[in-house]
CSV table of C-alpha atoms in Angstrom, one decimal:
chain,number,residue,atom,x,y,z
A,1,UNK,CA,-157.8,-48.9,108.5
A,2,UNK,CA,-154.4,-48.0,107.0
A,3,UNK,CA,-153.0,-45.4,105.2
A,4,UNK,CA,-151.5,-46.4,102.2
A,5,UNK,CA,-150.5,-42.8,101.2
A,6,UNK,CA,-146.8,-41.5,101.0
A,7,UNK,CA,-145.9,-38.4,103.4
A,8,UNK,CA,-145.7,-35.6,101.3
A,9,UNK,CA,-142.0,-35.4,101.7
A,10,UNK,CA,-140.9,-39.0,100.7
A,11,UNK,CA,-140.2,-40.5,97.7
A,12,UNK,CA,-139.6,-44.4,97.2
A,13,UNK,CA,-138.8,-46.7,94.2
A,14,UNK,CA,-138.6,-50.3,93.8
A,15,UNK,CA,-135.1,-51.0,92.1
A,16,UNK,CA,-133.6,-53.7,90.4
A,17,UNK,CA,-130.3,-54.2,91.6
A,18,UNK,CA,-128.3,-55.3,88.6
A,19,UNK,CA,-129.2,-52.5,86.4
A,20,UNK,CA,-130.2,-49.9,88.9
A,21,UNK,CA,-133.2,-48.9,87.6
A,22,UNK,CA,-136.3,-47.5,88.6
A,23,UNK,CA,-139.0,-50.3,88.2
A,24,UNK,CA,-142.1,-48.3,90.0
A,25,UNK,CA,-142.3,-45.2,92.3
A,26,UNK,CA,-144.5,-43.5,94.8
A,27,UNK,CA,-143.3,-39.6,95.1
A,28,UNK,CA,-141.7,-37.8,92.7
A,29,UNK,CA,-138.2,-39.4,90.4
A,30,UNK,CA,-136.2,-36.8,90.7
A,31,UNK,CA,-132.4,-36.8,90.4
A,32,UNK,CA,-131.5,-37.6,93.5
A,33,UNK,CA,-133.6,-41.2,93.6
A,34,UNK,CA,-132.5,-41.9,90.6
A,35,UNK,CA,-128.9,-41.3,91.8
A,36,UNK,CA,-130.0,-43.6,94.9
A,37,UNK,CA,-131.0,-46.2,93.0
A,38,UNK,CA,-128.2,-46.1,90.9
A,39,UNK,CA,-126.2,-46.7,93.4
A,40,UNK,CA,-128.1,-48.9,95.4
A,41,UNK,CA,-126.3,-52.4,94.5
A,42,UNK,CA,-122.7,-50.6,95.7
A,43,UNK,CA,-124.2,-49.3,98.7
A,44,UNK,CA,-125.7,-52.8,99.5
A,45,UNK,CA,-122.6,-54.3,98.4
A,46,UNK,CA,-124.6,-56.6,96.3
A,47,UNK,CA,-121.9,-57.4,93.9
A,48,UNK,CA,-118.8,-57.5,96.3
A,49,UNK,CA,-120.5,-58.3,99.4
A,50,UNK,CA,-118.5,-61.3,100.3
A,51,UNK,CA,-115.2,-59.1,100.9
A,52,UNK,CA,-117.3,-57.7,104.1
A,53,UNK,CA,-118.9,-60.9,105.0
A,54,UNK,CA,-116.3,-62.8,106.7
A,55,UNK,CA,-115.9,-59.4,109.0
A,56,UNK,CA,-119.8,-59.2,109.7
A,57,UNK,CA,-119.2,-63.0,110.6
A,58,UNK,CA,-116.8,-62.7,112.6
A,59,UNK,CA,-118.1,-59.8,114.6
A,60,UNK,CA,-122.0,-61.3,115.2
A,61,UNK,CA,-121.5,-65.2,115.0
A,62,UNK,CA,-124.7,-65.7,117.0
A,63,UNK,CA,-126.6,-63.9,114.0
A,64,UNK,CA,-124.3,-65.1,111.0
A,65,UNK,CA,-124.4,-61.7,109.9
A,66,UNK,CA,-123.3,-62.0,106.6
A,67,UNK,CA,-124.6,-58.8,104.1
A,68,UNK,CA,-125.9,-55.5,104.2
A,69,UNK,CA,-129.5,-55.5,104.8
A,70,UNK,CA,-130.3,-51.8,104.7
A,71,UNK,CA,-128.2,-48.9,104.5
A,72,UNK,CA,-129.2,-45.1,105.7
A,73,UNK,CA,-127.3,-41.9,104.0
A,74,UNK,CA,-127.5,-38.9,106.0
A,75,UNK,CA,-126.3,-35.9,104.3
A,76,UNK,CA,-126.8,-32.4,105.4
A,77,UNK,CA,-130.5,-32.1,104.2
A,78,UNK,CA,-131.8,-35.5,102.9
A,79,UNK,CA,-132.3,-39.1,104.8
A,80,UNK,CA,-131.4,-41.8,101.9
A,81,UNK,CA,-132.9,-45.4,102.7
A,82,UNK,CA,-131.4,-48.4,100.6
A,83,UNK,CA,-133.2,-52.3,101.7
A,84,UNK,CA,-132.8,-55.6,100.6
A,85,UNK,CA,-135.5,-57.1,99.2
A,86,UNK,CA,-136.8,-59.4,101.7
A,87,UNK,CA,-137.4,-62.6,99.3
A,88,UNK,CA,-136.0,-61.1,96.0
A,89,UNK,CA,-132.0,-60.7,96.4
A,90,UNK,CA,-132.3,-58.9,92.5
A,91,UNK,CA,-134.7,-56.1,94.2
A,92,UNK,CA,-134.3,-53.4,96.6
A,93,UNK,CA,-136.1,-50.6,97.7
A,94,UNK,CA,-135.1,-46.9,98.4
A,95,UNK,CA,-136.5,-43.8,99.8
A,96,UNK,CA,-135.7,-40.6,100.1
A,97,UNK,CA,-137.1,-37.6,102.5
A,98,UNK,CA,-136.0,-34.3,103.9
A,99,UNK,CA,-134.1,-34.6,107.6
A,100,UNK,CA,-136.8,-31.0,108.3
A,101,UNK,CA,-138.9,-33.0,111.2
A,102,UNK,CA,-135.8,-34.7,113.1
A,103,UNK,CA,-134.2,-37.7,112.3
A,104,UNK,CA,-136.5,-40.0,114.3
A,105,UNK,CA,-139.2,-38.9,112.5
A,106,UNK,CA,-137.9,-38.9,109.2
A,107,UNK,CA,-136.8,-42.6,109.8
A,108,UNK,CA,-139.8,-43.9,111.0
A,109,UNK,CA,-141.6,-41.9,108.0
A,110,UNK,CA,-139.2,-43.6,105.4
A,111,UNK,CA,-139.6,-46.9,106.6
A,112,UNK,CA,-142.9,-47.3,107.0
A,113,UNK,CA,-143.3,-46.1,102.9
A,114,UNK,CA,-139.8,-48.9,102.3
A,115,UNK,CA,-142.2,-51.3,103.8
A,116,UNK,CA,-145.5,-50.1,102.0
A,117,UNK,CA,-143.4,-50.3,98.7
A,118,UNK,CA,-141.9,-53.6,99.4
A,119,UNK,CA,-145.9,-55.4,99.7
A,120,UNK,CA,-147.3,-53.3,96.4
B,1,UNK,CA,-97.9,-24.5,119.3
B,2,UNK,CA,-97.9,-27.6,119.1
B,3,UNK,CA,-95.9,-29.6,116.4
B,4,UNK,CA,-98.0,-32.4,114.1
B,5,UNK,CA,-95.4,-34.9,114.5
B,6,UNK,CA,-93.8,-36.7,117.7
B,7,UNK,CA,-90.1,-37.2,117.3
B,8,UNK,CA,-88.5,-40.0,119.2
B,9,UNK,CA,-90.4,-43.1,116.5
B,10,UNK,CA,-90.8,-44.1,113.2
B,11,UNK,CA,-94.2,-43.4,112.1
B,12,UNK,CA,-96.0,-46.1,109.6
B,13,UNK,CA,-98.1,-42.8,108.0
B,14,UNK,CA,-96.9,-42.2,104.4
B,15,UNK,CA,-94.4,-45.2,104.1
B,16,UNK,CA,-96.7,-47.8,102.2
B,17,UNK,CA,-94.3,-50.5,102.6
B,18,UNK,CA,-93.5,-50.3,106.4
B,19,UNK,CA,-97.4,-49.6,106.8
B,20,UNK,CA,-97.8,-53.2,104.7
B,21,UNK,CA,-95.1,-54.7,106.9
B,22,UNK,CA,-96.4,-54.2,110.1
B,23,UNK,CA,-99.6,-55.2,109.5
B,24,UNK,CA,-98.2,-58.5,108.0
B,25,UNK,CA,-96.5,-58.9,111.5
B,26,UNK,CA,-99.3,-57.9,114.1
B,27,UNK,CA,-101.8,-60.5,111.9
B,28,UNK,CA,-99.4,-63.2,112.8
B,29,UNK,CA,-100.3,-62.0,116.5
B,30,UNK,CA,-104.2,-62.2,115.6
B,31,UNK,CA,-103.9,-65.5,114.1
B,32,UNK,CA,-102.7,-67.7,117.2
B,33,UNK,CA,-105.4,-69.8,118.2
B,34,UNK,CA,-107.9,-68.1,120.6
B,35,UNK,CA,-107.0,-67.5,124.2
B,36,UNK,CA,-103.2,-68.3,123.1
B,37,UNK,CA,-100.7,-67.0,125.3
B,38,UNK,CA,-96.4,-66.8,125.1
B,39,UNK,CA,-94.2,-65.9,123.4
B,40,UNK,CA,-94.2,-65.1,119.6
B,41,UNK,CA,-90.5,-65.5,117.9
B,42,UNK,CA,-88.6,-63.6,115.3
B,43,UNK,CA,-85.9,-65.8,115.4
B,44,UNK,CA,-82.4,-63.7,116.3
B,45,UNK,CA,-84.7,-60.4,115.9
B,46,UNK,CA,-86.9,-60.0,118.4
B,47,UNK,CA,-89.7,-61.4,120.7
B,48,UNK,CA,-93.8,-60.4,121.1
B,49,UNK,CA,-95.3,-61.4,124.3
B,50,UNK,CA,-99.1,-62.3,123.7
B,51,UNK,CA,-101.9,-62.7,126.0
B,52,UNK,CA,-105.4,-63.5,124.1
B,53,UNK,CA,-104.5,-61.6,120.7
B,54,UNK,CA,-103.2,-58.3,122.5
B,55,UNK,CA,-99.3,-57.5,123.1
B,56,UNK,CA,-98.0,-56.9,126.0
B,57,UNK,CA,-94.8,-56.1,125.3
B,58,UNK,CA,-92.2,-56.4,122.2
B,59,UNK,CA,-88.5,-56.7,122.2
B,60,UNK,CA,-86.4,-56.2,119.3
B,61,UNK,CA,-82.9,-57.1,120.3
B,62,UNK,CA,-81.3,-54.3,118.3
B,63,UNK,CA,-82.9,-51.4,120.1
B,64,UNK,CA,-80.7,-49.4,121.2
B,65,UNK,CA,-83.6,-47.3,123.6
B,66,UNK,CA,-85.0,-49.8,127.0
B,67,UNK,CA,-88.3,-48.4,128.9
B,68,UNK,CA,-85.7,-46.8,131.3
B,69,UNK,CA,-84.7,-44.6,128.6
B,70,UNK,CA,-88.3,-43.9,128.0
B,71,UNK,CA,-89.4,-43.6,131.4
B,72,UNK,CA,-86.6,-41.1,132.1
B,73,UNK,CA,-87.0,-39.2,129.0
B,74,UNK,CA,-91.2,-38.9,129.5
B,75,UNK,CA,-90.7,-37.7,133.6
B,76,UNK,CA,-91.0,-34.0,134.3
B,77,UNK,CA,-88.2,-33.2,136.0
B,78,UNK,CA,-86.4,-36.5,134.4
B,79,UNK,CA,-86.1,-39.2,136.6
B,80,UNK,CA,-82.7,-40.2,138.1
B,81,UNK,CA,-81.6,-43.3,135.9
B,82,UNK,CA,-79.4,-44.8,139.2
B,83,UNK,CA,-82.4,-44.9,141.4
B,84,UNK,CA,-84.9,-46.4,138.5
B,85,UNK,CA,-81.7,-49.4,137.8
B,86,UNK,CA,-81.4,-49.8,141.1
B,87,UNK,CA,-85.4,-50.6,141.8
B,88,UNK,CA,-85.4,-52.8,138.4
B,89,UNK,CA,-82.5,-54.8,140.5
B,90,UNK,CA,-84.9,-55.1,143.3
B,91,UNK,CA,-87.1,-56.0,141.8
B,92,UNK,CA,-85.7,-59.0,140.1
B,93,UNK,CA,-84.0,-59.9,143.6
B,94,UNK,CA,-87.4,-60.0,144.9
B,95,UNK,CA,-89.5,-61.4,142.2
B,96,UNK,CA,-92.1,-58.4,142.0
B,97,UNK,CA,-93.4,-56.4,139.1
B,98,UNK,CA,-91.5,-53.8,138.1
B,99,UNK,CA,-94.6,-52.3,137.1
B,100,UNK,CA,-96.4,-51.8,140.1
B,101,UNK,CA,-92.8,-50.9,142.0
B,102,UNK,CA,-92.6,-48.1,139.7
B,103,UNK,CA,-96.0,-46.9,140.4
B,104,UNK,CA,-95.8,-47.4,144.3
B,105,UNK,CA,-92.2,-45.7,144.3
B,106,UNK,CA,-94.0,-42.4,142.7
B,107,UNK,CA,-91.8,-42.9,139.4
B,108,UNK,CA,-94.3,-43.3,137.3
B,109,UNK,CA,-98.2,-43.0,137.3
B,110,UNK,CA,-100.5,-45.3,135.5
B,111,UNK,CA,-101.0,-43.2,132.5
B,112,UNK,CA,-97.0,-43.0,132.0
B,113,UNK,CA,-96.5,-46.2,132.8
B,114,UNK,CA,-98.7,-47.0,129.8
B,115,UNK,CA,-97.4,-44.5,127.5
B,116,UNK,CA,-93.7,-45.8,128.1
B,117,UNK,CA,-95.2,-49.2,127.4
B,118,UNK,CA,-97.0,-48.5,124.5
B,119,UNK,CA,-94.1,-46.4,122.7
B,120,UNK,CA,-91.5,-49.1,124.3
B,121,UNK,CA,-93.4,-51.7,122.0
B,122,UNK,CA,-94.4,-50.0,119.2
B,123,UNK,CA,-90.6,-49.1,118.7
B,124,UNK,CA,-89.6,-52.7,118.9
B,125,UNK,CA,-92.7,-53.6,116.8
B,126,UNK,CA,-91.3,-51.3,113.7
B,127,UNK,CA,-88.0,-52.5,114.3
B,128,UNK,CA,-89.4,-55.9,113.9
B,129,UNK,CA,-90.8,-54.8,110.5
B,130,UNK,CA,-88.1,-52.8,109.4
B,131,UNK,CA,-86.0,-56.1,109.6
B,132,UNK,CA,-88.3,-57.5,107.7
B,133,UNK,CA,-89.1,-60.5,110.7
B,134,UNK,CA,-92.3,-61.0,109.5
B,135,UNK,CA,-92.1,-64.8,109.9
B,136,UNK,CA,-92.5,-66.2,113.3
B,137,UNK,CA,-90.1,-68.8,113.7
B,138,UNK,CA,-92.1,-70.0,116.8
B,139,UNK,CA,-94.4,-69.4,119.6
B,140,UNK,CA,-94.2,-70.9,123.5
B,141,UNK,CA,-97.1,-70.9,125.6
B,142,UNK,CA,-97.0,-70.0,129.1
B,143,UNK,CA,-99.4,-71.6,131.2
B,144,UNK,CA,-100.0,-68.6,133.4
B,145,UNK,CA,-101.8,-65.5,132.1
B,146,UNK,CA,-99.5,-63.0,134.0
B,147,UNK,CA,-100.0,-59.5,132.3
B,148,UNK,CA,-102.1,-56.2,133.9
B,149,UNK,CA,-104.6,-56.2,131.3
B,150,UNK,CA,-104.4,-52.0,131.8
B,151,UNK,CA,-101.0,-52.8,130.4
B,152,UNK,CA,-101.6,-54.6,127.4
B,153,UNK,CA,-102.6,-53.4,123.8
B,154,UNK,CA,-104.7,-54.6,121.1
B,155,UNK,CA,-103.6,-55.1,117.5
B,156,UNK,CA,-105.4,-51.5,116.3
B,157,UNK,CA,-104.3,-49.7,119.5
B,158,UNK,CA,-100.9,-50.7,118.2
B,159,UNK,CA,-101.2,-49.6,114.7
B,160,UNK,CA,-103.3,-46.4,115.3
B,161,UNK,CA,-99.9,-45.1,117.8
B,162,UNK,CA,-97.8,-45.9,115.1
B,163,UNK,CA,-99.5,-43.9,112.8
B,164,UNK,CA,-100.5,-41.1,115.1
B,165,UNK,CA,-97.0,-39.9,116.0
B,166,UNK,CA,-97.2,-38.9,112.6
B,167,UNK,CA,-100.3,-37.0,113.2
B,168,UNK,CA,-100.5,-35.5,116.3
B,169,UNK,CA,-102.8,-33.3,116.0
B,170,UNK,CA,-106.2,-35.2,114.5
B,171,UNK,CA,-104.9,-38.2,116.2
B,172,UNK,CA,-105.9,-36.3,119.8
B,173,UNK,CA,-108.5,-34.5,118.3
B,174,UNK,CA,-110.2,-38.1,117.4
B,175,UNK,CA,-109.4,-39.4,120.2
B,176,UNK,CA,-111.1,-36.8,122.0
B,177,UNK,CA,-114.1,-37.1,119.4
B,178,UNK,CA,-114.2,-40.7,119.9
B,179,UNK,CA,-114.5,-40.2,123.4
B,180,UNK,CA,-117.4,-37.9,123.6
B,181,UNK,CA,-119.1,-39.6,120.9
B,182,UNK,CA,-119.5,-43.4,121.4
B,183,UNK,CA,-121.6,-44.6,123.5
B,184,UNK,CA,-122.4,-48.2,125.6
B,185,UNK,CA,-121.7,-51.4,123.5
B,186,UNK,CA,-120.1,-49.3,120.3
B,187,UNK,CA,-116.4,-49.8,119.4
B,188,UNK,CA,-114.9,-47.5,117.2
B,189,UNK,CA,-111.8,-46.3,115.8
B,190,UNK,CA,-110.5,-42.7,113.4
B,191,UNK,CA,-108.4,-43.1,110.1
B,192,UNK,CA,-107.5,-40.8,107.6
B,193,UNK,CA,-107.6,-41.1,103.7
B,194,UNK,CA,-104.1,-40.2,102.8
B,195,UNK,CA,-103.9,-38.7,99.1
B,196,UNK,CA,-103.0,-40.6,96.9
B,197,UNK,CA,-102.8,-44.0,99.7
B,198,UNK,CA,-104.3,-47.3,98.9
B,199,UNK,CA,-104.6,-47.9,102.4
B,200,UNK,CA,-106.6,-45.7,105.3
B,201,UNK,CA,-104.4,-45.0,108.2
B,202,UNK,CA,-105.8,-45.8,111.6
B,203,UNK,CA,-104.9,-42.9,113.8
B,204,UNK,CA,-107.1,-43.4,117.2
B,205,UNK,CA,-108.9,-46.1,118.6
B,206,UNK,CA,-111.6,-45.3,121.5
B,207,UNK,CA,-111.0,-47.2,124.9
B,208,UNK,CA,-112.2,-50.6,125.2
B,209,UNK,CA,-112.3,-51.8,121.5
B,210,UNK,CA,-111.2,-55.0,121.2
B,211,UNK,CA,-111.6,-55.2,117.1
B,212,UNK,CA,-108.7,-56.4,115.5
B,213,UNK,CA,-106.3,-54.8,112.9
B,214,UNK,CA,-107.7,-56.9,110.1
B,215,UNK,CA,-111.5,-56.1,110.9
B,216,UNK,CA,-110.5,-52.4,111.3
B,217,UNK,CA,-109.2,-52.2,108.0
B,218,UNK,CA,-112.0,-54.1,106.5
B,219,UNK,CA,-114.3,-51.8,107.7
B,220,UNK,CA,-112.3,-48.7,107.0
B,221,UNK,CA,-112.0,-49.6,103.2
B,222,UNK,CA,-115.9,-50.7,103.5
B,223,UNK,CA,-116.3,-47.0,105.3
B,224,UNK,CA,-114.2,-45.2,102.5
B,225,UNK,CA,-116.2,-47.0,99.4
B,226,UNK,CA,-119.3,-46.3,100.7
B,227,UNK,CA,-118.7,-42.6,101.4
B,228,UNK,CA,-117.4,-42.7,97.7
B,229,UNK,CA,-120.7,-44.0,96.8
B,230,UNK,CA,-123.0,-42.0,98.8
B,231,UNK,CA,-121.2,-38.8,98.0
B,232,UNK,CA,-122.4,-39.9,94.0
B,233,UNK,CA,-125.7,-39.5,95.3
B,234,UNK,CA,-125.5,-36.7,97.9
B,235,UNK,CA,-121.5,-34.8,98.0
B,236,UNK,CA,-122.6,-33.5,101.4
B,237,UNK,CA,-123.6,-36.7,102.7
B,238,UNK,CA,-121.5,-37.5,106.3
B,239,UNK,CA,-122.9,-40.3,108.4
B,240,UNK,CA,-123.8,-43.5,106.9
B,241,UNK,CA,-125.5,-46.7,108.9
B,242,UNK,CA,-125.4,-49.9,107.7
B,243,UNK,CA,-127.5,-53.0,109.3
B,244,UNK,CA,-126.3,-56.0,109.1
B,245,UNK,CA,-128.6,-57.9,111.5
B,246,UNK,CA,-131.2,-58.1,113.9
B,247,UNK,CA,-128.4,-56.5,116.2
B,248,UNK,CA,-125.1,-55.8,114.3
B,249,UNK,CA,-125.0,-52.1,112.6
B,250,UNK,CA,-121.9,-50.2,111.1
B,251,UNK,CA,-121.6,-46.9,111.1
B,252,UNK,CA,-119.2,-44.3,109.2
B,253,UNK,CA,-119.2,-40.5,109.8
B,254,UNK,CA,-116.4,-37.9,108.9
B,255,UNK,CA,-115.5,-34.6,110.1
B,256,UNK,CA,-113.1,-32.4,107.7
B,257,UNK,CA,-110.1,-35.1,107.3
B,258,UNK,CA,-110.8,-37.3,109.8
B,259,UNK,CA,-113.1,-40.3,109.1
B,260,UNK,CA,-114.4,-42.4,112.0
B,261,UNK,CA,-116.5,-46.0,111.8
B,262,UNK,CA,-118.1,-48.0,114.7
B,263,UNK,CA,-119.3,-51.3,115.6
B,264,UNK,CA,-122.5,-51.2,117.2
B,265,UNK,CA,-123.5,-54.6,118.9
B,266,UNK,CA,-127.1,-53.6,120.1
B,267,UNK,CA,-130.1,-51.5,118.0
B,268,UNK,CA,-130.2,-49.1,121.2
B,269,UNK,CA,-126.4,-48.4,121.0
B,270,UNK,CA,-127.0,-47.7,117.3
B,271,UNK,CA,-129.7,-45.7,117.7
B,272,UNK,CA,-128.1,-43.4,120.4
B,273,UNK,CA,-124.8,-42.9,118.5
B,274,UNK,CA,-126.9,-42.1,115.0
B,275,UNK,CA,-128.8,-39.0,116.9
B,276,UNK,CA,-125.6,-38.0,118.8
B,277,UNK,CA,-124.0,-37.7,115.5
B,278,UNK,CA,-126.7,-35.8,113.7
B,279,UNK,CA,-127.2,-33.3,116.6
B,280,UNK,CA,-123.9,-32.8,116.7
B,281,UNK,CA,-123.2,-32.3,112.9
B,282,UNK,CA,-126.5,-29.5,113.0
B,283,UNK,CA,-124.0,-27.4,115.1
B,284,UNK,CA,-120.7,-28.3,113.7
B,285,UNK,CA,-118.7,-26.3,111.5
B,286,UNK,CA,-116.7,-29.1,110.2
B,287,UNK,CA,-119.0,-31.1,108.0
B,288,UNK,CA,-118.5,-31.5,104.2
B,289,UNK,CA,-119.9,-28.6,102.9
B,290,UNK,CA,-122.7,-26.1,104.4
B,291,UNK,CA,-124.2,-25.6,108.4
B,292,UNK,CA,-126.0,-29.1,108.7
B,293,UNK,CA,-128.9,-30.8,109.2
B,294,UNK,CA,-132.2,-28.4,110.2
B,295,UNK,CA,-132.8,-30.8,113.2
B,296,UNK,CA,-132.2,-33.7,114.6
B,297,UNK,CA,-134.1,-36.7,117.0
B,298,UNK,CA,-134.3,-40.3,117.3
């Protein structure tokens, strides 16, 4: 049976890429995923991301890497998770959580709610 | 104490336009087709010699310094300039490498063989750009591939010793980061944001990266607009890790001034150099703001 329950620490949000909004949560909006998924499209480089793409090209031609598909902010006491939506390029989800159980942790933790969020 | 700033070179840090010029002239070595090696012409200027997009050596025919300058200026006590003519004339009578003659006549080691190298074509390189010869009027392949490829230098390796004689002191200190830091399969490279510069300035690259100038800069300006980003979100943020692919991951970390990015080729590399980085910013006392992270694992 799963657990479709949110650690206590993490917050996630679906976000619409092109006006970095919140379109549903699990966890808490605060300012700090609001300010994630405000800035989720730059992080992503959504809007610019062909100026990179030519460089992730060039440096996995086996993969055609060609875009950012998730990025992780560490800052001294948060884990910040931006990820493509898998079959919407408009949507993205993000999650935040305290780094207080390790990073591994904290990771797999975020994740696992990215991935929860992404099926709802 | 030691002085930020290595006399003896022009440095590319805060000179926009030379820093623009000889990047324009060490992209004409990255575009020759792949596995290209000869000669690369500046017409009445100067020569690069190429071997698959690294430079071996640079000549620019108004330098008025040769690598027996260097090599007798770098040797503690100096070395007699008679006796290092007089084995370059052997040498050429014979048809050996100068190189390895120096090294098995005790003249030079390995390590200041290299350095005389490296500052031997770096000085011709800014010449080069300085005489605005960013054109190649031609290149001539050899058929051989001849060079020690402990002797040659990428693009970046190039660029970063330009800038570093300028900044000594985080150039070593990223060197040394870099070092103890990366891990199998991850390239990597340290820059600084200069005030007020449009560009980042490549200071250190870690052994064995083979990205080219181009890609490093790509990635630095990527690195510098997402820190911009991410510090909207969190100011004390300090590593960021990008996926690309099922393998391919960026990452970007700073400590105080210097920044610092890496290519990682494999999930386990990434992995590895994402908790070294933590654990090690839960100790340090040079991260953005506050004591770090309250643990670490991957």
């Amino acid at each position: 049976m799963s657990d479709t329950r949110e650690p206590d620490d993490v917050s996630c949000a679906l976000v619409c890429l092109r006006r970095g909004a919140v379109l549903s949560s699990h966890g808490p909006i605060d300012g700090r995923l609001e300010g994630l998924a405000a800035a989720a499209s730059e992080l992503l480089l959504a809007e610019q991301g062909s100026e990179l793409a030519p460089v992730l090209a060039s440096l996995d031609s086996q993969e055609q890497a060609g875009a950012l598909q998730e990025v992780v902010v560490i800052s001294e006491r948060h884990v910040h998770v931006v990820q493509r939506g898998h079959t919407q390029p408009d949507i993205a989800v993000v999650a935040v959580a305290e780094l207080g159980r390790g990073l591994g942790l904290t990771l797999s933790n975020l994740r696992a709610s990215l991935a929860r969020e992404s099926r709802r | 104490m030691k002085a930020d700033f290595m006399p003896g070179i022009t440095s590319v840090y805060s000179d926009g336009l030379l820093l623009a010029s000889t990047l324009t002239l060490l992209q004409h070595v990255e575009a020759l087709p792949h596995g290209a090696t000869g000669v690369l012409a500046f017409g009445d200027q100067g020569v690069i010699l190429v071997e698959k997009k690294r430079v071996c050596w640079a000549v620019a025919f108004e330098m008025k310094q040769r690598l027996t300058d260097i090599l007798c200026e770098q040797s503690e006590p100096p070395l007699l300039r008679a006796a290092v003519e007089e084995l370059y004339r052997s040498c050429k009578r014979e048809g050996t490498s100068m190189g390895e003659a120096l090294m098995t006549s005790g003249f030079a080691s390995e390590a200041s063989l290299r350095a005389a190298l490296l500052r031997h074509t770096c000085e011709a390189i800014i010449r080069l750009a300085q005489g605005n010869a960013l054109t190649p009027t031609g290149f001539t392949r050899h058929e051989k591939e001849g060079y020690a490829p402990r002797f040659v230098f990428t693009t970046t390796e190039l660029l970063a010793s330009l800038s570093g004689r300028r900044r000594v002191l985080p150039a070593e200190q990223a060197r040394t980061h870099l070092a103890s830091t990366l891990v199998p399969d991850v390239s990597g490279f340290a820059f600084l944001r200069e005030v007020g510069g449009r560009q980042p300035v490549i200071i250190a690259v870690a052994e064995g990266t083979e990205l080219g100038v181009v890609t490093a800069m790509d990635i630095a300006r990527w690195s510098t607009g997402a820190f911009d980003v991410a510090s909207f979100v969190d100011p004390t943020a300090h590593v960021i890790c990008a996926s690309c692919s099922e393998r391919l991951t960026l990452l970007a970390w700073r400590r105080a001034e210097i920044h610092y990015a890496a290519v990682c080729r494999t999930r386990a590399g990434s992995a590895l150099l994402l908790s070294h980085l933590v654990q090690r910013s839960a100790t340090s006392a040079d991260m953005p703001r506050g004591s770090g992270p309250s643990g670490a694992a991957a």
